[in-house]
PDB file of C-alpha atoms and ligand atoms in Angstrom:
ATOM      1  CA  UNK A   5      -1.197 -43.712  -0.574  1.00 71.00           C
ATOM      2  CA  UNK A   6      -3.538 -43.947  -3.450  1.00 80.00           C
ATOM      3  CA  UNK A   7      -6.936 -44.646  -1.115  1.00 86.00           C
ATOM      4  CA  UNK A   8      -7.030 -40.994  -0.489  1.00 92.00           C
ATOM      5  CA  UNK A   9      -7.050 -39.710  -3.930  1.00 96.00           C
ATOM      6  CA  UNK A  10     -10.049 -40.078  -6.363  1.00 96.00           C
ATOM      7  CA  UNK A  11      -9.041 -39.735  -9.808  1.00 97.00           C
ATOM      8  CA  UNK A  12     -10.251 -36.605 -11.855  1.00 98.00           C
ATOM      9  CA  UNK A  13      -9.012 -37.419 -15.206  1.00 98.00           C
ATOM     10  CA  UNK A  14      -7.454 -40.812 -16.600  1.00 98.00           C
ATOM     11  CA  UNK A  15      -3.681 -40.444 -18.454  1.00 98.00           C
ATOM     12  CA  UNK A  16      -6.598 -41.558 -21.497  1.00 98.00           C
ATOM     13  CA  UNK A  17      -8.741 -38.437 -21.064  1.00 98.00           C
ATOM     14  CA  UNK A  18      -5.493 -35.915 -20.646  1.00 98.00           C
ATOM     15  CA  UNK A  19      -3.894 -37.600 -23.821  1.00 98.00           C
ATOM     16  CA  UNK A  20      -7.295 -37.151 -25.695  1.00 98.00           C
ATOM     17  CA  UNK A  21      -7.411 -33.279 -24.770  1.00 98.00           C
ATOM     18  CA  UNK A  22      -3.844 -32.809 -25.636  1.00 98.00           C
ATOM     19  CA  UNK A  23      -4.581 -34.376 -29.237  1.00 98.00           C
ATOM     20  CA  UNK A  24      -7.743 -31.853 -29.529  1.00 98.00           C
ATOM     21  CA  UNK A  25      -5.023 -28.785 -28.879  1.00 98.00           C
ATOM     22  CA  UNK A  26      -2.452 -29.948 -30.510  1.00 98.00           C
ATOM     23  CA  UNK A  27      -4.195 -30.022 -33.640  1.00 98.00           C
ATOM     24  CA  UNK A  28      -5.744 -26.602 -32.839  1.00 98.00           C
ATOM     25  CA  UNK A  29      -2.163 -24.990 -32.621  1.00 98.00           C
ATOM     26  CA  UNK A  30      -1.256 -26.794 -35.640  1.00 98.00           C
ATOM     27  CA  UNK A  31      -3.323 -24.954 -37.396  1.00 98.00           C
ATOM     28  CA  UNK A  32      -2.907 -21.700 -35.917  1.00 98.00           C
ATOM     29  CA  UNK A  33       1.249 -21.961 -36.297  1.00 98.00           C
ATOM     30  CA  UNK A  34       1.481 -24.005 -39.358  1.00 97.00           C
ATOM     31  CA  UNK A  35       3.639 -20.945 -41.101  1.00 93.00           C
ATOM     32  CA  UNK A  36       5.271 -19.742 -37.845  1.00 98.00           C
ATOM     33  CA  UNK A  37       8.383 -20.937 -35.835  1.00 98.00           C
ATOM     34  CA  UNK A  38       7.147 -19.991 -32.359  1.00 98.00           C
ATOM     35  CA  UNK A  39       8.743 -20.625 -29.078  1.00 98.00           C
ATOM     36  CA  UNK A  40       6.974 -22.573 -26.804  1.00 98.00           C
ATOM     37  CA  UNK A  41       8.055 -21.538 -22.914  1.00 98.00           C
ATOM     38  CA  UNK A  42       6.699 -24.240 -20.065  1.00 98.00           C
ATOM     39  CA  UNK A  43       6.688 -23.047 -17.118  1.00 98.00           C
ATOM     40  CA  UNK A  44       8.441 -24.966 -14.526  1.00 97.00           C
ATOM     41  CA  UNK A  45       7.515 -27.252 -12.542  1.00 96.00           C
ATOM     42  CA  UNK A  46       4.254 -28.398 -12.749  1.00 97.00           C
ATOM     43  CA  UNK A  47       4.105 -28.104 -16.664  1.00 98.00           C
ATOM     44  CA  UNK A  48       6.951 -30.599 -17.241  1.00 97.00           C
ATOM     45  CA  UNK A  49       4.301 -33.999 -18.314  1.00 98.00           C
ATOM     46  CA  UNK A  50       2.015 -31.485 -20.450  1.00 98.00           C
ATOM     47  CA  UNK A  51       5.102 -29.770 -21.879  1.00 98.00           C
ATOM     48  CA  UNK A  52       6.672 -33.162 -23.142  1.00 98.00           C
ATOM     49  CA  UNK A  53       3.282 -34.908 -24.093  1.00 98.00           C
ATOM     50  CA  UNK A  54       1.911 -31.914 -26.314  1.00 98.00           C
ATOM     51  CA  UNK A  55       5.231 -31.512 -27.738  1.00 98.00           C
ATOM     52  CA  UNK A  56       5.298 -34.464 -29.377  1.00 98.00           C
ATOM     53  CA  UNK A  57       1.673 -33.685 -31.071  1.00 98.00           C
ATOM     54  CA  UNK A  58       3.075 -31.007 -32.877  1.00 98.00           C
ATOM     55  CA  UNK A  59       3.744 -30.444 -36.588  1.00 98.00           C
ATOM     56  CA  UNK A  60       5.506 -27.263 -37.000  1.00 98.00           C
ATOM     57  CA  UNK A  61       9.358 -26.009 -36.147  1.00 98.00           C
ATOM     58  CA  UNK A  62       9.370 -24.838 -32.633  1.00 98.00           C
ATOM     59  CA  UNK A  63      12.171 -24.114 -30.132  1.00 98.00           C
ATOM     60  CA  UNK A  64      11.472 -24.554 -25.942  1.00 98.00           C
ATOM     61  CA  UNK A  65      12.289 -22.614 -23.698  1.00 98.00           C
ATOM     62  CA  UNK A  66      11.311 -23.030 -19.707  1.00 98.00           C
ATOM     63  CA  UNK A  67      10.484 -20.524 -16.963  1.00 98.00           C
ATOM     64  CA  UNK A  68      10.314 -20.609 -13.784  1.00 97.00           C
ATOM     65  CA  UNK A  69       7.266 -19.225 -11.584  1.00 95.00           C
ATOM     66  CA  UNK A  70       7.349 -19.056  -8.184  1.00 90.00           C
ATOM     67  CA  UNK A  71       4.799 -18.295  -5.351  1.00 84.00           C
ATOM     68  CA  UNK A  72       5.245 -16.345  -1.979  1.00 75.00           C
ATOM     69  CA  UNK A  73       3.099 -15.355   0.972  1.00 64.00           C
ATOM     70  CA  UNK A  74      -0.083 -17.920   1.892  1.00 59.00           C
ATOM     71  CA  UNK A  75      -2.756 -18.429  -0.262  1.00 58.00           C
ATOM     72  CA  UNK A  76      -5.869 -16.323   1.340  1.00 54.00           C
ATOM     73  CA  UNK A  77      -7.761 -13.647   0.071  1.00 55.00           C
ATOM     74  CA  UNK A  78      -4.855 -11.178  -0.974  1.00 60.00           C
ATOM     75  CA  UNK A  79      -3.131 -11.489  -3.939  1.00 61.00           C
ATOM     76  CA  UNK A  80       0.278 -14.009  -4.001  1.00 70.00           C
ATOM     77  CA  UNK A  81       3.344 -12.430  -4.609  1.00 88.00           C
ATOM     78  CA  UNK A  82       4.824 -14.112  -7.907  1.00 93.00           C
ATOM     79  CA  UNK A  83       8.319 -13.968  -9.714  1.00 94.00           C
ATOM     80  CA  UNK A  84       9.020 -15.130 -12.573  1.00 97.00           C
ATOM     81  CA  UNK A  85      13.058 -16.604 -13.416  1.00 96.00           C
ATOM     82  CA  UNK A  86      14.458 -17.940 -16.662  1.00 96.00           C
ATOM     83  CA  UNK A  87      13.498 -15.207 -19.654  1.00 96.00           C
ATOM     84  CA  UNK A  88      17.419 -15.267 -20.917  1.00 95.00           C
ATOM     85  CA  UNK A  89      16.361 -16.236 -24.189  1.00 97.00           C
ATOM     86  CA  UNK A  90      15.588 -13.740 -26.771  1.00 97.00           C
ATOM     87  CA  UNK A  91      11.397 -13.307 -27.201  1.00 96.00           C
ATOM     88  CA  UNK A  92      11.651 -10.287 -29.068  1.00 96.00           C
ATOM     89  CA  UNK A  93       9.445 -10.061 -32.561  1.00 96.00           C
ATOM     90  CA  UNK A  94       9.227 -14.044 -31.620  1.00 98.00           C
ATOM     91  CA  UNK A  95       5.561 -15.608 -31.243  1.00 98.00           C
ATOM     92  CA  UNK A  96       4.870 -17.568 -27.952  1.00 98.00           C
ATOM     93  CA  UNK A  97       3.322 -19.774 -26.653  1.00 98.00           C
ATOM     94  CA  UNK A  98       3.091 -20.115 -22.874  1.00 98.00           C
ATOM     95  CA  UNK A  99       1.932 -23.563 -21.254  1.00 98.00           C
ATOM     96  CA  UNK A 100       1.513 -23.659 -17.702  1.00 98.00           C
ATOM     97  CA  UNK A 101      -0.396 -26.553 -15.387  1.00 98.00           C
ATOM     98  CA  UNK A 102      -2.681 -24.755 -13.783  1.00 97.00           C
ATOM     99  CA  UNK A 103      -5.453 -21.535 -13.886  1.00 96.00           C
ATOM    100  CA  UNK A 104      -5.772 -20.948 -10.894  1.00 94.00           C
ATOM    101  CA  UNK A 105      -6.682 -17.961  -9.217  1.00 90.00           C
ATOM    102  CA  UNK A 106      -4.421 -16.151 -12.288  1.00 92.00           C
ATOM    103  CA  UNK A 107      -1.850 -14.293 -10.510  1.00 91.00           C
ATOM    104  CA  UNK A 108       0.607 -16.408 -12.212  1.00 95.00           C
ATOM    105  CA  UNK A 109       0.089 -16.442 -15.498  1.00 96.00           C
ATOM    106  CA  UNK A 110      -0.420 -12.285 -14.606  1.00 95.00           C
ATOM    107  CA  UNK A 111       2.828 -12.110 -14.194  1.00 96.00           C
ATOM    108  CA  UNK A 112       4.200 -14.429 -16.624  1.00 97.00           C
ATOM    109  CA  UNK A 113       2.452 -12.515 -19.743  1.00 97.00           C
ATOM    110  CA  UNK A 114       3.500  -9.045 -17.711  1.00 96.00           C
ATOM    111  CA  UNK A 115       7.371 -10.304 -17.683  1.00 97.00           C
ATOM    112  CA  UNK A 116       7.263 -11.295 -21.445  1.00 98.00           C
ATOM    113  CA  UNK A 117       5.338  -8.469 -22.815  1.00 97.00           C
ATOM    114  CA  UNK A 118       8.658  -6.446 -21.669  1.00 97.00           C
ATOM    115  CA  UNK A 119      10.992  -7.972 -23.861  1.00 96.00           C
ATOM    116  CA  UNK A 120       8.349  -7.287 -26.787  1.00 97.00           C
ATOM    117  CA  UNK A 121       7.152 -10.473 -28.304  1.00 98.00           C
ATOM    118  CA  UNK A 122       4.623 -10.450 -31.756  1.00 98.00           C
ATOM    119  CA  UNK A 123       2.352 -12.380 -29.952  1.00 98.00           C
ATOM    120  CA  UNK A 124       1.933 -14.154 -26.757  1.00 98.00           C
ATOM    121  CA  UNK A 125      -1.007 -16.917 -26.398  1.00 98.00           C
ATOM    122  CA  UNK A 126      -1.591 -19.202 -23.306  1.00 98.00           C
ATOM    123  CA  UNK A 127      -2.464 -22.938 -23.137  1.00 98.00           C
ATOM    124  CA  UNK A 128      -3.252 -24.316 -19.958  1.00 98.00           C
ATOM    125  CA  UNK A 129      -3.474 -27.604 -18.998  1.00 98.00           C
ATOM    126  CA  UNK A 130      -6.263 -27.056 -16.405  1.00 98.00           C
ATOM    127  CA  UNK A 131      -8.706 -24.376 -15.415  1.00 97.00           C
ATOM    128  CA  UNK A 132     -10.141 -24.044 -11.577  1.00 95.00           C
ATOM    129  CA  UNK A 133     -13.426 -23.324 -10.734  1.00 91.00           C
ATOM    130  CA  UNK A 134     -11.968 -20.512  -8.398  1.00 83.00           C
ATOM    131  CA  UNK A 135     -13.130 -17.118  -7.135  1.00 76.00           C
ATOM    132  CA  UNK A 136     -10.060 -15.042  -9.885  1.00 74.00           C
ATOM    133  CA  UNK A 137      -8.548 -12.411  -8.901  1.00 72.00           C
ATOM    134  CA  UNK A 138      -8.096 -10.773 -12.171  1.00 80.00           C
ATOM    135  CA  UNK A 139      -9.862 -10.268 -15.380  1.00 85.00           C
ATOM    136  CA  UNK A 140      -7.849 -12.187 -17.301  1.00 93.00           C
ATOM    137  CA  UNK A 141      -8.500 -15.342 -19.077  1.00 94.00           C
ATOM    138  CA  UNK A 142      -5.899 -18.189 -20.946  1.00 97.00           C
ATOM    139  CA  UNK A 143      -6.237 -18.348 -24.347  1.00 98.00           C
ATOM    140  CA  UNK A 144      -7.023 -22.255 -24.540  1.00 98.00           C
ATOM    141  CA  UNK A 145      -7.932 -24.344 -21.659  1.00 98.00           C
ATOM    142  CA  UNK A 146      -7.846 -28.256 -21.937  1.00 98.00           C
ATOM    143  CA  UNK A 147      -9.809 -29.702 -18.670  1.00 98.00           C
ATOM    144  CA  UNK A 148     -11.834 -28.101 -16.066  1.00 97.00           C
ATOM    145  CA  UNK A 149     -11.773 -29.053 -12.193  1.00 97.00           C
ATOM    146  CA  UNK A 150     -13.627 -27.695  -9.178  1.00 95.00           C
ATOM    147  CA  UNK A 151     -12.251 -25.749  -6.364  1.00 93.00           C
ATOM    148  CA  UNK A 152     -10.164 -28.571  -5.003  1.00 93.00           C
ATOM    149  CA  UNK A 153      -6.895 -28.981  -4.598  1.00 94.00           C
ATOM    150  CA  UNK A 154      -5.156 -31.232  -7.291  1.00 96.00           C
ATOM    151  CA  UNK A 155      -2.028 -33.711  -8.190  1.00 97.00           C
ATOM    152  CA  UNK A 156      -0.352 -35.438 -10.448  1.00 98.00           C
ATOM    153  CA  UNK A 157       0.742 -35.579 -14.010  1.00 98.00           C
ATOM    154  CA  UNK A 158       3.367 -32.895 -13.014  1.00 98.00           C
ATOM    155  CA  UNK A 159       1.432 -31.097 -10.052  1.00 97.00           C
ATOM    156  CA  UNK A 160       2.575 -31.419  -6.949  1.00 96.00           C
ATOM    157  CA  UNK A 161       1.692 -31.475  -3.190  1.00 94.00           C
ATOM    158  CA  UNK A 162       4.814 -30.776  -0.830  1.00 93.00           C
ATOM    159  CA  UNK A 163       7.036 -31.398  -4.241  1.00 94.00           C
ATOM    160  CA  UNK A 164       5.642 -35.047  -4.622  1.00 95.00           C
ATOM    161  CA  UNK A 165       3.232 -36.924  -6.425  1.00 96.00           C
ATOM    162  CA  UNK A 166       4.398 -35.220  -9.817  1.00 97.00           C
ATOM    163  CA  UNK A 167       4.882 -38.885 -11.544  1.00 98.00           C
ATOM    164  CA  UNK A 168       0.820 -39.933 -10.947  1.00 98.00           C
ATOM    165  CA  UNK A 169      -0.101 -40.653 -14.677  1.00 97.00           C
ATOM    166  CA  UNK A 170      -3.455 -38.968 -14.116  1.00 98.00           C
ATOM    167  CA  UNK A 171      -5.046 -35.711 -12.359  1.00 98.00           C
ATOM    168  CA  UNK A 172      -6.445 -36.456  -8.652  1.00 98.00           C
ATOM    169  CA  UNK A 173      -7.738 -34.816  -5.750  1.00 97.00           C
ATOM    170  CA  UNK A 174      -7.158 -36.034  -1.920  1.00 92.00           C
ATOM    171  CA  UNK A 175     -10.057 -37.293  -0.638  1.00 89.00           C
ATOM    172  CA  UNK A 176      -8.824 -35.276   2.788  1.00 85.00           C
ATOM    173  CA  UNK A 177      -5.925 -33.132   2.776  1.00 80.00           C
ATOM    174  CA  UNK A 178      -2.963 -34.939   4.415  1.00 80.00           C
TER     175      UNK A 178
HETATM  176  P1  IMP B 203      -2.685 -18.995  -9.728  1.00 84.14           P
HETATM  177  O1  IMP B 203      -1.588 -17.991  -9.760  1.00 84.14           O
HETATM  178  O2  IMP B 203      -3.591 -18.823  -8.546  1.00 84.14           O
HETATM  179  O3  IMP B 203      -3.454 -19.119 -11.013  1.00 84.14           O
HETATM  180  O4  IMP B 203      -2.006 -20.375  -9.405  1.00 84.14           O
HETATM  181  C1  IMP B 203      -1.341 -21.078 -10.339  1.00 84.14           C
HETATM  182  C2  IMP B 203      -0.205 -21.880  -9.726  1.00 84.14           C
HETATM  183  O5  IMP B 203      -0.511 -22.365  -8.387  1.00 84.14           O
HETATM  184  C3  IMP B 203      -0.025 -23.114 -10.560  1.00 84.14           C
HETATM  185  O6  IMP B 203       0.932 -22.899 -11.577  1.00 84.14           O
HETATM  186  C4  IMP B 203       0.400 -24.158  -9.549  1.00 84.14           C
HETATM  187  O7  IMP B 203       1.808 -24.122  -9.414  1.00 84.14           O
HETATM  188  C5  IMP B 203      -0.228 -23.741  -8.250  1.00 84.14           C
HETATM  189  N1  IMP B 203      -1.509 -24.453  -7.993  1.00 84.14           N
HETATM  190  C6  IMP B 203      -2.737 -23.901  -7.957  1.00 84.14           C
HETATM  191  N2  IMP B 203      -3.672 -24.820  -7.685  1.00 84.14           N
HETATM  192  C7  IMP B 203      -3.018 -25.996  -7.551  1.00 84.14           C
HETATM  193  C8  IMP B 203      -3.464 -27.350  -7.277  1.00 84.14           C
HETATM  194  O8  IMP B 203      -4.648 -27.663  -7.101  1.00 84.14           O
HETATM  195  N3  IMP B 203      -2.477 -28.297  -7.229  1.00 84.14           N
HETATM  196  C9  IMP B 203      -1.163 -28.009  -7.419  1.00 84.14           C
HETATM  197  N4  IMP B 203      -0.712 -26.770  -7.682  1.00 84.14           N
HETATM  198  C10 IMP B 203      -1.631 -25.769  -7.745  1.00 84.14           C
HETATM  199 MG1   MG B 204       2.941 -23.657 -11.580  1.00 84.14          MG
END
């Protein structure tokens, strides 16, 4: 299986970029008690890595984002499941997998900004080199990829290959 992958970044390189923004937010929150909300699935290795870099109280919380409709030119339809917890006058701090083409995370700060948060910032694990679809940018980015299609360390293709230790992209799509 692995002899059509080629490995983007090492588990080393990931856990490297992690320390960078962990140390970043702990700054930035040092007197705050934010919640940090992962987004489901694909943030579930970042989530639990970068948690353990941190050095001020949190709570977690998880989402759920979910894609419909093919991915072409128009716009995916996204809906977001899982804000039951209370956000309001609460600082977050979203972490997803993936910026994409940004309809997700869209929606995700559109859903949130409902329920009234102080502040909402994004950290994202990876940034595409994609055409966006909206003028809207994470807050902090950790790696950058090209315009291919990715897996591992939580990101999936067809629901599998979420346990590779490192990012990779097929060789050829299977
Ligand atoms: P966006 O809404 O176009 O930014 O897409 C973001 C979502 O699409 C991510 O949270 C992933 O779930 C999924 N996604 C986008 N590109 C990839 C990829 O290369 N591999 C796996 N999932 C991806
Ligand atoms: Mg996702």
């Amino acid at each position: 299986m692995m002899n059509n992958l080629e490995l983007l970044y090492s588990s080393q390189e990931i856990e490297q970029a992690i320390s960078q923004i962990a140390a970043t937010l702990n700054d930035t929150y040092k007197d705050k008690d934010p919640i940090i909300v992962g987004v489901l699935k694909g943030s579930l290795c970042f989530v639990s890595d970068l948690i353990r870099k941190l050095s001020f109280p949190f709570t977690l919380e998880f989402i759920r984002a979910k894609s419909y409709g093919l991915r072409g030119d128009k716009p995916q339809e996204v809906t977001i499941e899982g804000i039951d917890f209370d956000i309001s006058h609460k600082d977050i701090i979203v972490v997803d997998d993936i910026f994409d083409r940004g309809e997700t995370l869209h929606k995700i700060l559109d859903e949130l900004n409902k329920h009234h948060p102080a502040s909402i910032k994004s950290v994202l694990l990876l940034r595409k080199k994609s055409k966006k679809m909206i003028s809207l940018e994470p807050d902090y980015t950790l790696l950058d990829i090209e315009d291919k299609f990715v897996i591992g360390y939580g990101l999936d293709y067809k629901e599998h290959y979420r346990g590779l230790d490192g990012i990779y992209a097929f060789k050829s799509i299977p």
